[in-house]
Short mmCIF file of C-alpha atoms and ligand atoms in Angstrom, two decimals:
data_model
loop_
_atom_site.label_atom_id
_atom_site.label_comp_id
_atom_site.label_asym_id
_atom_site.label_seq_id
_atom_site.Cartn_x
_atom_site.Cartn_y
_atom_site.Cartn_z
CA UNK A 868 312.87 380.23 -2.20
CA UNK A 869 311.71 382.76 0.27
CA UNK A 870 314.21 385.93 0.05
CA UNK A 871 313.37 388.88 2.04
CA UNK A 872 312.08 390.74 -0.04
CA UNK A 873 308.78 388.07 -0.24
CA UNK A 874 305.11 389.71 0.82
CA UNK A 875 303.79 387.11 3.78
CA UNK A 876 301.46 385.90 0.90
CA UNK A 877 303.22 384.85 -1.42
CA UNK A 878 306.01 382.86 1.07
CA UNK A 879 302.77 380.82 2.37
CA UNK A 880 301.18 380.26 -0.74
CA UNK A 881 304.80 378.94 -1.84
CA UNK A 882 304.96 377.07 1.26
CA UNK A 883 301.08 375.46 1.13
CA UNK A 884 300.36 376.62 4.21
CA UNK A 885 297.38 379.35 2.94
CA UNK A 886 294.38 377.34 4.12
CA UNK A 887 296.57 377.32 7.84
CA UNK A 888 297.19 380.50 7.34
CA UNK A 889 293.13 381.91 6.82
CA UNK A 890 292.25 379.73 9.83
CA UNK A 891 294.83 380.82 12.59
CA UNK A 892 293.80 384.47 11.40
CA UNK A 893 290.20 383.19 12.44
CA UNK A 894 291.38 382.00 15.08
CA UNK A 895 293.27 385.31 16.39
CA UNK A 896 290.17 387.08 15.66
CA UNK A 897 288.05 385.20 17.55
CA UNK A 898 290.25 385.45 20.72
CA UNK A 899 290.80 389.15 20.93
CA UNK A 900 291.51 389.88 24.77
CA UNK A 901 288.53 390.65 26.59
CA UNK A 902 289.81 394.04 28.88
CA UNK A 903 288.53 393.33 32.20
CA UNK A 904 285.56 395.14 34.26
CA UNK A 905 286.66 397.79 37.15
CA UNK A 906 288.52 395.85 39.78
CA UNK A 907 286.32 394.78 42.76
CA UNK A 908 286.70 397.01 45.70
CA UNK A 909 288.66 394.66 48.36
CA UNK A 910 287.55 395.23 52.23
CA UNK A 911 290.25 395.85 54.89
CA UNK A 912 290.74 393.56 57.24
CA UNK A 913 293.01 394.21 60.27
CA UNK A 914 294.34 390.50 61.66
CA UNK A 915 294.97 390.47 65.12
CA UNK A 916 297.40 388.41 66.69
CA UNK A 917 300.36 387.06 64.53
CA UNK A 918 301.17 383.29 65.66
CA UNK A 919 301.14 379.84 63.43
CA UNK A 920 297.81 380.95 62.07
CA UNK A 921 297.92 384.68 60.73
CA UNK A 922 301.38 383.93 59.12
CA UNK A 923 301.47 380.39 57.70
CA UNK A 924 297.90 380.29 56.56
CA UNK A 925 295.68 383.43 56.87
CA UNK A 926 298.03 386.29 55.48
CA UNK A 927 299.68 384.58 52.64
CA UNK A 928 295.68 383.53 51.46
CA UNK A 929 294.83 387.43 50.59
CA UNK A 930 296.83 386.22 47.58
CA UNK A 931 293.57 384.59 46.32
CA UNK A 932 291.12 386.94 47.58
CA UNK A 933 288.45 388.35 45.33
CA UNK A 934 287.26 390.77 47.89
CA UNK A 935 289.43 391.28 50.61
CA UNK A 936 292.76 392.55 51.62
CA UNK A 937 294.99 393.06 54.47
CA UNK A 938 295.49 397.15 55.74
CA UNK A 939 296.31 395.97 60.07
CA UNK A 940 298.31 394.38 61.99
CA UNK A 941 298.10 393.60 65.82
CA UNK A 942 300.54 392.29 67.73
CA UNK A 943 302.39 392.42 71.17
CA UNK A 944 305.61 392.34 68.96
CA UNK A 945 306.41 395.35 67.02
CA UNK A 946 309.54 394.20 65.33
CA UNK A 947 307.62 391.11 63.87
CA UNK A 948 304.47 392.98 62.83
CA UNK A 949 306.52 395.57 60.76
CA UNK A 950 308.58 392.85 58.71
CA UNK A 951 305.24 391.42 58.22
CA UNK A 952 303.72 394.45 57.58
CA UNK A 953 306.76 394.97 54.89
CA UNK A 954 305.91 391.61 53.57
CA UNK A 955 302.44 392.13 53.02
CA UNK A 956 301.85 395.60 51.92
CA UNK A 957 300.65 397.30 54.98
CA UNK A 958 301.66 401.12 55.83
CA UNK A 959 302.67 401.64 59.00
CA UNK A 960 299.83 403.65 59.99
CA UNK A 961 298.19 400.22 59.86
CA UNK A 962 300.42 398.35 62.76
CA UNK A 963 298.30 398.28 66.01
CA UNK A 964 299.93 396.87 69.55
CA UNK A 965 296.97 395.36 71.69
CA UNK A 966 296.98 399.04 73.48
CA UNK A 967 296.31 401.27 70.74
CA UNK A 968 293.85 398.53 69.51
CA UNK A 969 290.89 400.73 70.08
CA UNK A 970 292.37 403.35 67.55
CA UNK A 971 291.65 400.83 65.00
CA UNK A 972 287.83 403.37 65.01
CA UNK A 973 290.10 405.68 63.52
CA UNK A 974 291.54 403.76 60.84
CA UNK A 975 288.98 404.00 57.51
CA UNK A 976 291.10 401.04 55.99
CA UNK A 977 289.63 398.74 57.75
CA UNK A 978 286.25 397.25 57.42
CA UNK A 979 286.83 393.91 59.22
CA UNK A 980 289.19 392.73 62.00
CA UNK A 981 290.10 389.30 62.24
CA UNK A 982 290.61 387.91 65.80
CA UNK A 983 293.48 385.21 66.13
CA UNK A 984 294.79 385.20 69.45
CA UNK A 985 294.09 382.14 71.92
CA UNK A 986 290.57 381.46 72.54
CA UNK A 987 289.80 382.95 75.62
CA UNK A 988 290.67 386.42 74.57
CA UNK A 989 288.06 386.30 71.46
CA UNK A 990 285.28 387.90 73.34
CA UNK A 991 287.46 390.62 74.56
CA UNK A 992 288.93 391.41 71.58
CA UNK A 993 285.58 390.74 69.48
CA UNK A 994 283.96 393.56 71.12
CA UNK A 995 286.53 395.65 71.17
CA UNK A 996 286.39 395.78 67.64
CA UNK A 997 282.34 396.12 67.15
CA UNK A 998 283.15 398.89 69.83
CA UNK A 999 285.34 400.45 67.64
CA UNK A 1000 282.16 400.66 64.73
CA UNK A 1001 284.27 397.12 63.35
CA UNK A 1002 282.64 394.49 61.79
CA UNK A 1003 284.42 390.94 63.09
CA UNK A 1004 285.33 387.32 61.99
CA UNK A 1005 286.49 385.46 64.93
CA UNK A 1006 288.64 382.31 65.10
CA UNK A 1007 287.13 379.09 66.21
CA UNK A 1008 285.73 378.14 69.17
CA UNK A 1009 284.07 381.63 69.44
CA UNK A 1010 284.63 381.84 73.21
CA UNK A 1011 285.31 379.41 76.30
CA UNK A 1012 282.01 379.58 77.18
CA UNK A 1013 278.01 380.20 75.60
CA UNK A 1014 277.81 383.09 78.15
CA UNK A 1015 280.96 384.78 76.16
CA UNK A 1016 279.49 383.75 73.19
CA UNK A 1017 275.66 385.57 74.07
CA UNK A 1018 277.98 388.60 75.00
CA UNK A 1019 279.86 388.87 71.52
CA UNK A 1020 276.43 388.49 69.69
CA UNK A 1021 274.97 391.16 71.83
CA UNK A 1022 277.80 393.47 71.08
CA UNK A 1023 277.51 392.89 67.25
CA UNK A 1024 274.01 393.45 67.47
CA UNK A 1025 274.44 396.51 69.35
CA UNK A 1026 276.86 397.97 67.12
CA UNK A 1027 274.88 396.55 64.01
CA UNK A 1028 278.09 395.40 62.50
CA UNK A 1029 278.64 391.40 61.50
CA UNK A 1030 279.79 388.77 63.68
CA UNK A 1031 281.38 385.35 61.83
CA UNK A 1032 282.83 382.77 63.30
CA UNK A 1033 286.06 381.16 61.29
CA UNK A 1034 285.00 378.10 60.23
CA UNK A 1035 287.10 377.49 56.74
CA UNK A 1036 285.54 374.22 56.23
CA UNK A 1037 282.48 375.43 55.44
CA UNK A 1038 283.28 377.51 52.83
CA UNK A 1039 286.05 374.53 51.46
CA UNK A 1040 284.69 372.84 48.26
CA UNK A 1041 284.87 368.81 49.34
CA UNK A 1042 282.97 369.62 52.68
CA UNK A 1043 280.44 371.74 50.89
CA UNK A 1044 279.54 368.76 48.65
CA UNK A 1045 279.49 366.01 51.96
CA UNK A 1046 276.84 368.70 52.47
CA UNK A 1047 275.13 368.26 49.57
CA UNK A 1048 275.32 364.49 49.34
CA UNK A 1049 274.02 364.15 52.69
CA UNK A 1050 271.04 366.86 52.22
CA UNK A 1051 270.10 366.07 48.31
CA UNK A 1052 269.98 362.11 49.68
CA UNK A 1053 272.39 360.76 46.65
CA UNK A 1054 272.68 357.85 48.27
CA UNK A 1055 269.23 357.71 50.29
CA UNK A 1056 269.24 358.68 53.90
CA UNK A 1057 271.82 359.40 56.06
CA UNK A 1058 271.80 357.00 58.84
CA UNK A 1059 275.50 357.36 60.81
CA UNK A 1060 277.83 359.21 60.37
CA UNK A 1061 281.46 359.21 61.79
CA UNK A 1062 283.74 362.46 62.60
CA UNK A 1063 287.31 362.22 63.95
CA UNK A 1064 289.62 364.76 64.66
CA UNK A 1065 293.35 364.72 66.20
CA UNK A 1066 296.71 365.36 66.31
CA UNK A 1067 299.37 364.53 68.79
CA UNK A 1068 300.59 367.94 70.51
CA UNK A 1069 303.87 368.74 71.28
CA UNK A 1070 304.94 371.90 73.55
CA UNK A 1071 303.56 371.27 76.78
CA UNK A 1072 304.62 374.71 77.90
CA UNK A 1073 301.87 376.08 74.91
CA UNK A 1074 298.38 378.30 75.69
CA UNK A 1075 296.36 374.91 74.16
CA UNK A 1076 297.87 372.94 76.94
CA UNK A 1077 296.81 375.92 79.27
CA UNK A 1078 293.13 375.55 80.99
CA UNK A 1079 292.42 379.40 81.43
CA UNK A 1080 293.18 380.06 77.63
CA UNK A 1081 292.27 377.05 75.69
CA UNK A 1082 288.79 376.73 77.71
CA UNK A 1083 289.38 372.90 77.50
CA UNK A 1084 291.26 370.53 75.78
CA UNK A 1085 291.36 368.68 72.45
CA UNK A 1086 287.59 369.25 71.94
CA UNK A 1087 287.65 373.22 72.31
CA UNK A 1088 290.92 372.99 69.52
CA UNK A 1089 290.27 370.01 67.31
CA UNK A 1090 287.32 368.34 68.49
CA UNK A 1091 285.48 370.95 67.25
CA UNK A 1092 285.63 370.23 63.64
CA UNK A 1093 284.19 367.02 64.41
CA UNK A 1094 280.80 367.98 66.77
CA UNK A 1095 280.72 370.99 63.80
CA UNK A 1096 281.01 368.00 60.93
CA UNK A 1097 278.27 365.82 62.95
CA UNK A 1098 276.05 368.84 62.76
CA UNK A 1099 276.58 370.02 59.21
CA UNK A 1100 276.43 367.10 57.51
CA UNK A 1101 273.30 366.24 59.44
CA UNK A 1102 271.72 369.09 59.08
CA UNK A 1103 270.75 368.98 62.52
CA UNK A 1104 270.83 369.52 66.47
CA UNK A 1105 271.95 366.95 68.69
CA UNK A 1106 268.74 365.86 70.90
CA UNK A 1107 271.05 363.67 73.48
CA UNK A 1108 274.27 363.51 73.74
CA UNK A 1109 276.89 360.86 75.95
CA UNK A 1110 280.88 361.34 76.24
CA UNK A 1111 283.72 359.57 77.35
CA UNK A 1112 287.50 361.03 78.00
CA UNK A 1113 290.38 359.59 78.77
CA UNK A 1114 293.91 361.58 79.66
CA UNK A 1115 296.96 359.53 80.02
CA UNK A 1116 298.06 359.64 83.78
CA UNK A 1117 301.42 361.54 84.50
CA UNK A 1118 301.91 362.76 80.86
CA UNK A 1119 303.10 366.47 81.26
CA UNK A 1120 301.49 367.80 78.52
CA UNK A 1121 297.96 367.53 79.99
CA UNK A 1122 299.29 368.30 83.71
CA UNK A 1123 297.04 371.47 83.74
CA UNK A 1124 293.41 369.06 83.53
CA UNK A 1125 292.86 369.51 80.05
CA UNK A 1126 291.59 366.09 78.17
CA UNK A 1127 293.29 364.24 75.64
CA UNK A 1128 291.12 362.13 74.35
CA UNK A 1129 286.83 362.72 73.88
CA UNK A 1130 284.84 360.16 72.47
CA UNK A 1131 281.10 361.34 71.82
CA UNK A 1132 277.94 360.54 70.31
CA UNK A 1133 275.22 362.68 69.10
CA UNK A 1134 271.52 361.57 68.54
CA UNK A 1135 269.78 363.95 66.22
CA UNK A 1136 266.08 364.59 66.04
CA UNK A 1137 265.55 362.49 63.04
CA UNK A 1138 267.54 359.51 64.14
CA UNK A 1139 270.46 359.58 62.79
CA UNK A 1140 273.36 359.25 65.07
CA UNK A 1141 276.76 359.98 65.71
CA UNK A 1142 280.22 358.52 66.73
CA UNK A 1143 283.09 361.82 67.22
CA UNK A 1144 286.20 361.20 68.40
CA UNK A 1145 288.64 363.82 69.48
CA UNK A 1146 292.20 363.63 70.29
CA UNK A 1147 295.87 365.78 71.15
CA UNK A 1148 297.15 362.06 71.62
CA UNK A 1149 296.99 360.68 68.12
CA UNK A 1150 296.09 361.33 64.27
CA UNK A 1151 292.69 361.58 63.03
CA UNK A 1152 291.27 363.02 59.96
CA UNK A 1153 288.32 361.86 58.61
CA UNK A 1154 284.59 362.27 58.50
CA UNK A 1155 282.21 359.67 57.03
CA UNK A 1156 278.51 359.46 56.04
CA UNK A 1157 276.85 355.84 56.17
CA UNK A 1158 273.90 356.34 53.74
CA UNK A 1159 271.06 353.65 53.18
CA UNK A 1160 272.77 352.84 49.28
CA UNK A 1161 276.63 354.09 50.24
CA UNK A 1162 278.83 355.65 52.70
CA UNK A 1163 280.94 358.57 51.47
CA UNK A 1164 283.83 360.28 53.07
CA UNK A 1165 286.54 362.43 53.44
CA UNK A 1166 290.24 361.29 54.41
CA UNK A 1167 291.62 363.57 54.82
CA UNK A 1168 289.06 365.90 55.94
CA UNK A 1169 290.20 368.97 57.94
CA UNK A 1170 292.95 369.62 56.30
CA UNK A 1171 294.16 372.62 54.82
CA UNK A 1172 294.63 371.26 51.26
CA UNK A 1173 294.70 367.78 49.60
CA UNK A 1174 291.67 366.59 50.64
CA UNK A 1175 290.22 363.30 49.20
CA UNK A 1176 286.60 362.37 49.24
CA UNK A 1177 285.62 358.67 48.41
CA UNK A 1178 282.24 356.76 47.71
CA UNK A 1179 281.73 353.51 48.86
CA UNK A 1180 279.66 351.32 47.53
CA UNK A 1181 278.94 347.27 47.54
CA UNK A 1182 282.66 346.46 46.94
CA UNK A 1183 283.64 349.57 45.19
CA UNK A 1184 285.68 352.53 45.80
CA UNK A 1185 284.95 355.47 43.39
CA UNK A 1186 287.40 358.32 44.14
CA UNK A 1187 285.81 362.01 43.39
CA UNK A 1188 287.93 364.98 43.11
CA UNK A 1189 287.39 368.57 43.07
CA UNK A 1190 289.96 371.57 42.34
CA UNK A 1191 291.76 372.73 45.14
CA UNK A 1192 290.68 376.16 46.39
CA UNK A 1193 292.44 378.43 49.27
CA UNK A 1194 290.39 377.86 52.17
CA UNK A 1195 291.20 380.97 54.34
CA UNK A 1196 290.59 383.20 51.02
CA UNK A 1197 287.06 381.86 50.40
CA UNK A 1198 286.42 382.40 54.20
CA UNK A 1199 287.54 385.92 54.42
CA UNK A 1200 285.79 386.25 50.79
CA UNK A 1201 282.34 384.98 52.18
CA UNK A 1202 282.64 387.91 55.06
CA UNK A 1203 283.73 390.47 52.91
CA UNK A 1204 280.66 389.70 50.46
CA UNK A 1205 278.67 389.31 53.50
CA UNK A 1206 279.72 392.95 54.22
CA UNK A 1207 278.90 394.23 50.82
CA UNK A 1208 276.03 393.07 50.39
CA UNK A 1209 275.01 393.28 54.14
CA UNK A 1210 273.76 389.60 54.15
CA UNK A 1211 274.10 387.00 57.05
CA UNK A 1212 277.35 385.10 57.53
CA UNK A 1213 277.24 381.54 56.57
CA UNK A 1214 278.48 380.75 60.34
CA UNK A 1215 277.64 383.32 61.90
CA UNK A 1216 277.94 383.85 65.81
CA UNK A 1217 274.50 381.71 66.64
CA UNK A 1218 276.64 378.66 65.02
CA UNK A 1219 279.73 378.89 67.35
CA UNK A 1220 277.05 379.32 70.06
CA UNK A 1221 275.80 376.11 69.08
CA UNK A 1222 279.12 374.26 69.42
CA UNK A 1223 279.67 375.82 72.53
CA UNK A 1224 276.56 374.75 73.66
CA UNK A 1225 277.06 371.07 72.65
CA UNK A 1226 280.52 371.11 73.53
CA UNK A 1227 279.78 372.06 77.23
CA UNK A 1228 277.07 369.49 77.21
CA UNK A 1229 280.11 366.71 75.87
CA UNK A 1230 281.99 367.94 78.75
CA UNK A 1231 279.23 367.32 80.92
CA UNK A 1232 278.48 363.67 79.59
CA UNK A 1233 282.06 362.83 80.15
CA UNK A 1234 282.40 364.15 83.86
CA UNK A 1235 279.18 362.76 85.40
CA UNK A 1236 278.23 359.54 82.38
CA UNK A 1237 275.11 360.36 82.08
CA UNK A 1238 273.33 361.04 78.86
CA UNK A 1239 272.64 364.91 78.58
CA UNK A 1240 269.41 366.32 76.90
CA UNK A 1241 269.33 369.10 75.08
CA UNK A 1242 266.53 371.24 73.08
CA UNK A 1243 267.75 370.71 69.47
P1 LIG B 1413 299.58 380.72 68.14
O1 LIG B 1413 299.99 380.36 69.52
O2 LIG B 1413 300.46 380.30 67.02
O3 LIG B 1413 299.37 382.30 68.03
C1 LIG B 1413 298.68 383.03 69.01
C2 LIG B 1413 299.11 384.47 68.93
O4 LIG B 1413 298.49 385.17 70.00
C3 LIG B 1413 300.62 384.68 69.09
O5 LIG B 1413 301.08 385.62 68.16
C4 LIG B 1413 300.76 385.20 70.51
O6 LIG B 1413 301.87 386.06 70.66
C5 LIG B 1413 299.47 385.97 70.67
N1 LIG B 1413 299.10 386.17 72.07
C6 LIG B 1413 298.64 387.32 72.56
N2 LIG B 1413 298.39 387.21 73.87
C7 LIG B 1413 298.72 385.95 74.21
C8 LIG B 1413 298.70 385.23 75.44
N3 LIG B 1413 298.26 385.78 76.58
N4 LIG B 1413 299.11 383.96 75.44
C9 LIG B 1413 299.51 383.36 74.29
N5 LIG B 1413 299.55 383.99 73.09
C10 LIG B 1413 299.16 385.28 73.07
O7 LIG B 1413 298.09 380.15 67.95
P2 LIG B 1413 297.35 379.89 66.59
O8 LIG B 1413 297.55 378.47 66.21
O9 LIG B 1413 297.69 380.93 65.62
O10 LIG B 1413 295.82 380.01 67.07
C11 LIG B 1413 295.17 381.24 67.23
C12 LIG B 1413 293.66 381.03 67.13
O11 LIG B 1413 293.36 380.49 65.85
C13 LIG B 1413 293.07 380.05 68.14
O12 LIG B 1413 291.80 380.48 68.52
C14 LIG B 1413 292.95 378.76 67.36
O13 LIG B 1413 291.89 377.92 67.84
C15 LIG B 1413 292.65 379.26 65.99
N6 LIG B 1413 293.12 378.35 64.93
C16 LIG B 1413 292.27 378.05 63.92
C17 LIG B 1413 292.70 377.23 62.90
C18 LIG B 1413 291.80 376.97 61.73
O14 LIG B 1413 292.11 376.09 60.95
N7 LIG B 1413 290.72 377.71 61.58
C19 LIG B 1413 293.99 376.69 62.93
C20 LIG B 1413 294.84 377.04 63.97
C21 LIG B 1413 294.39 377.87 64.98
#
């Protein structure tokens, strides 16, 4: 019987639990805690413009950052920016309105600002901030227009700081191996592909609803991931392109002339084509690849989380799964590495160029239904 005065030997041997014993020591031995390396030096990024985005998505991902972290806020509304600022660390040296935005020069915190206001005040803003000696990643679509967008390159350029445009899906895990599927030929080549993007939008009286600052309608907001998708998972530029909108007559929401509804389809130099629909009248969330052996998609696939990719094959359905990773913290990761190790942004401006470029040639095939050539 064990009393307290028996060694820690002789209780197991009494107990038969010896051999146990030797191996869990092993064990313990084995799995001494590593002490971690010197913590990675996290850029500062200054977000600008606190709506929907910066608050439910882009400041609580820091969280999972590697490399960045927030040291700015800008906003037209002081009281909000400091209890976010109190939420999220930030001294009060940090909070910005869009007046004393230029002192951001001054401020050796930050390393990146993050543009998040309505799209047609990202060019403004953008080179503002590679004025200010700032290197910038820009919400999607870069700018209403590809003469904005050639002016926010040149002013990166000119300040030889970076220029990425906010395109979380590329850096998201499930999209990044459509990518790969597609490219690599898993399932032979790509033939078709389908890309649809929607939602149904509600506040008539908001700036997406509003020509001047949305630049367009549900193809300069949603219909973007879908032209983007078509390209990426081609692996391509669209050669020809034809469009087709419809806007529901009387329905206030769309009462200043932007579209609800863009159907388009891309032909791309090697012959694949593709069907894109965008909407603000109904759901849509999914982008497919028709391969000569499979298709394979995602549904959803623009998504902040949850995504689900499938394989489709003869009669069969195989499901694939991936972890789940923050999207907005592998974005902001990507420029912050890109920073570090001065190397090209995945997306950087030349890509939202691209879409613009595309997107005003959609616009183009929808007003006058003619087929619209472009270079590639
Ligand atoms: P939002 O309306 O929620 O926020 C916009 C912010 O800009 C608000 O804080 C508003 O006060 C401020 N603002 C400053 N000047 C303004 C003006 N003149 N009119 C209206 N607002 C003004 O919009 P959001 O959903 O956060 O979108 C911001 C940007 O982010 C847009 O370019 C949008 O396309 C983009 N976005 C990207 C994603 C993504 O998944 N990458 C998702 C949503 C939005």
């Amino acid at each position: 019987m064990r009393t307290p005065t028996t060694s820690r030997r002789q209780f197991l041997q009494a107990t038969g639990l010896t051999v146990a014993a030797t191996s869990l020591a092993g064990v313990r031995a084995r799995a001494q805690p590593r002490l971690p390396g010197p913590p990675e030096k996290k850029l500062g990024f200054a977000i600008v413009g606190l709506g929907s985005l910066s608050i439910n998505q882009i400041l609580p991902a820091f969280a999972h950052c590697r490399h960045a972290r927030v040291t700015a806020l800008v906003s037209g509304d002081a009281a909000k920016a400091k209890t976010l600022a109190t939420a999220y660390g930030v001294p009060a040296s940090g909070l910005y309105s869009y007046d004393t935005y230029d002192r951001l020069k001054d401020n050796p915190d930050v390393d990146i600002v993050y543009v998040v206001l309505p799209n047609s005040m990202h060019p403004e803003y953008t080179v503002r901030a590679h004025t200010a000696g700032k290197h910038v990643l820009c919400e999607k679509p870069m700018a209403n227009t590809p003469q904005e967008c050639e002016t926010m390159i040149a002013a990166a350029t000119a300040a030889g700081k970076k220029l990425m445009i906010g395109y979380r899906l590329r850096y998201e895990p499930y999209n990044m191996a459509m990518i790969r599927m597609a490219r690599e030929q898993e399932f032979g080549k790509p033939k078709v592909i389908l890309c649809e993007a929607g939602f149904s939008i509600g506040d008539p009286k908001q700036w997406r609803l509003n020509k001047q600052l949305a630049g367009g309608g549900s193809l300069m907001d949603i219909g973007i991931y879908a032209l983007n998708a078509a390209r990426y998972l081609s692996g391509e530029e669209p050669v020809a392109i034809n469009a087709f909108s419809y806007t529901t007559p009387g329905d206030v929401r769309f009462a200043d002339g932007v579209e609800e509804t863009i159907n388009f389809q891309l032909r791309f130099p090697s012959g694949i084509l593709a069907n894109c629909v965008s909407s603000y009248g109904v759901g849509l969330n999914r982008f497919r690849v028709h391969a000569e052996k499979a298709a394979f998609q995602l549904e959803p696939a623009l998504s902040y989380s949850d995504l689900r990719m499938q394989v489709i094959r003869g009669g069969t359905v195989e499901l694939r799964s991936l972890p789940e990773r923050n999207q907005f913290a592998l974005e902001m990761d990507h420029m912050a590495e890109c920073v570090k190790g001065n190397t090209e942004p995945r997306t950087p401006g030349e890509e939202g160029l691209k879409d613009l470029r595309a997107m005003m040639a959609i616009y183009e095939a929808a007003r006058t239904g003619k087929t619209v050539t472009l270079n590639g």
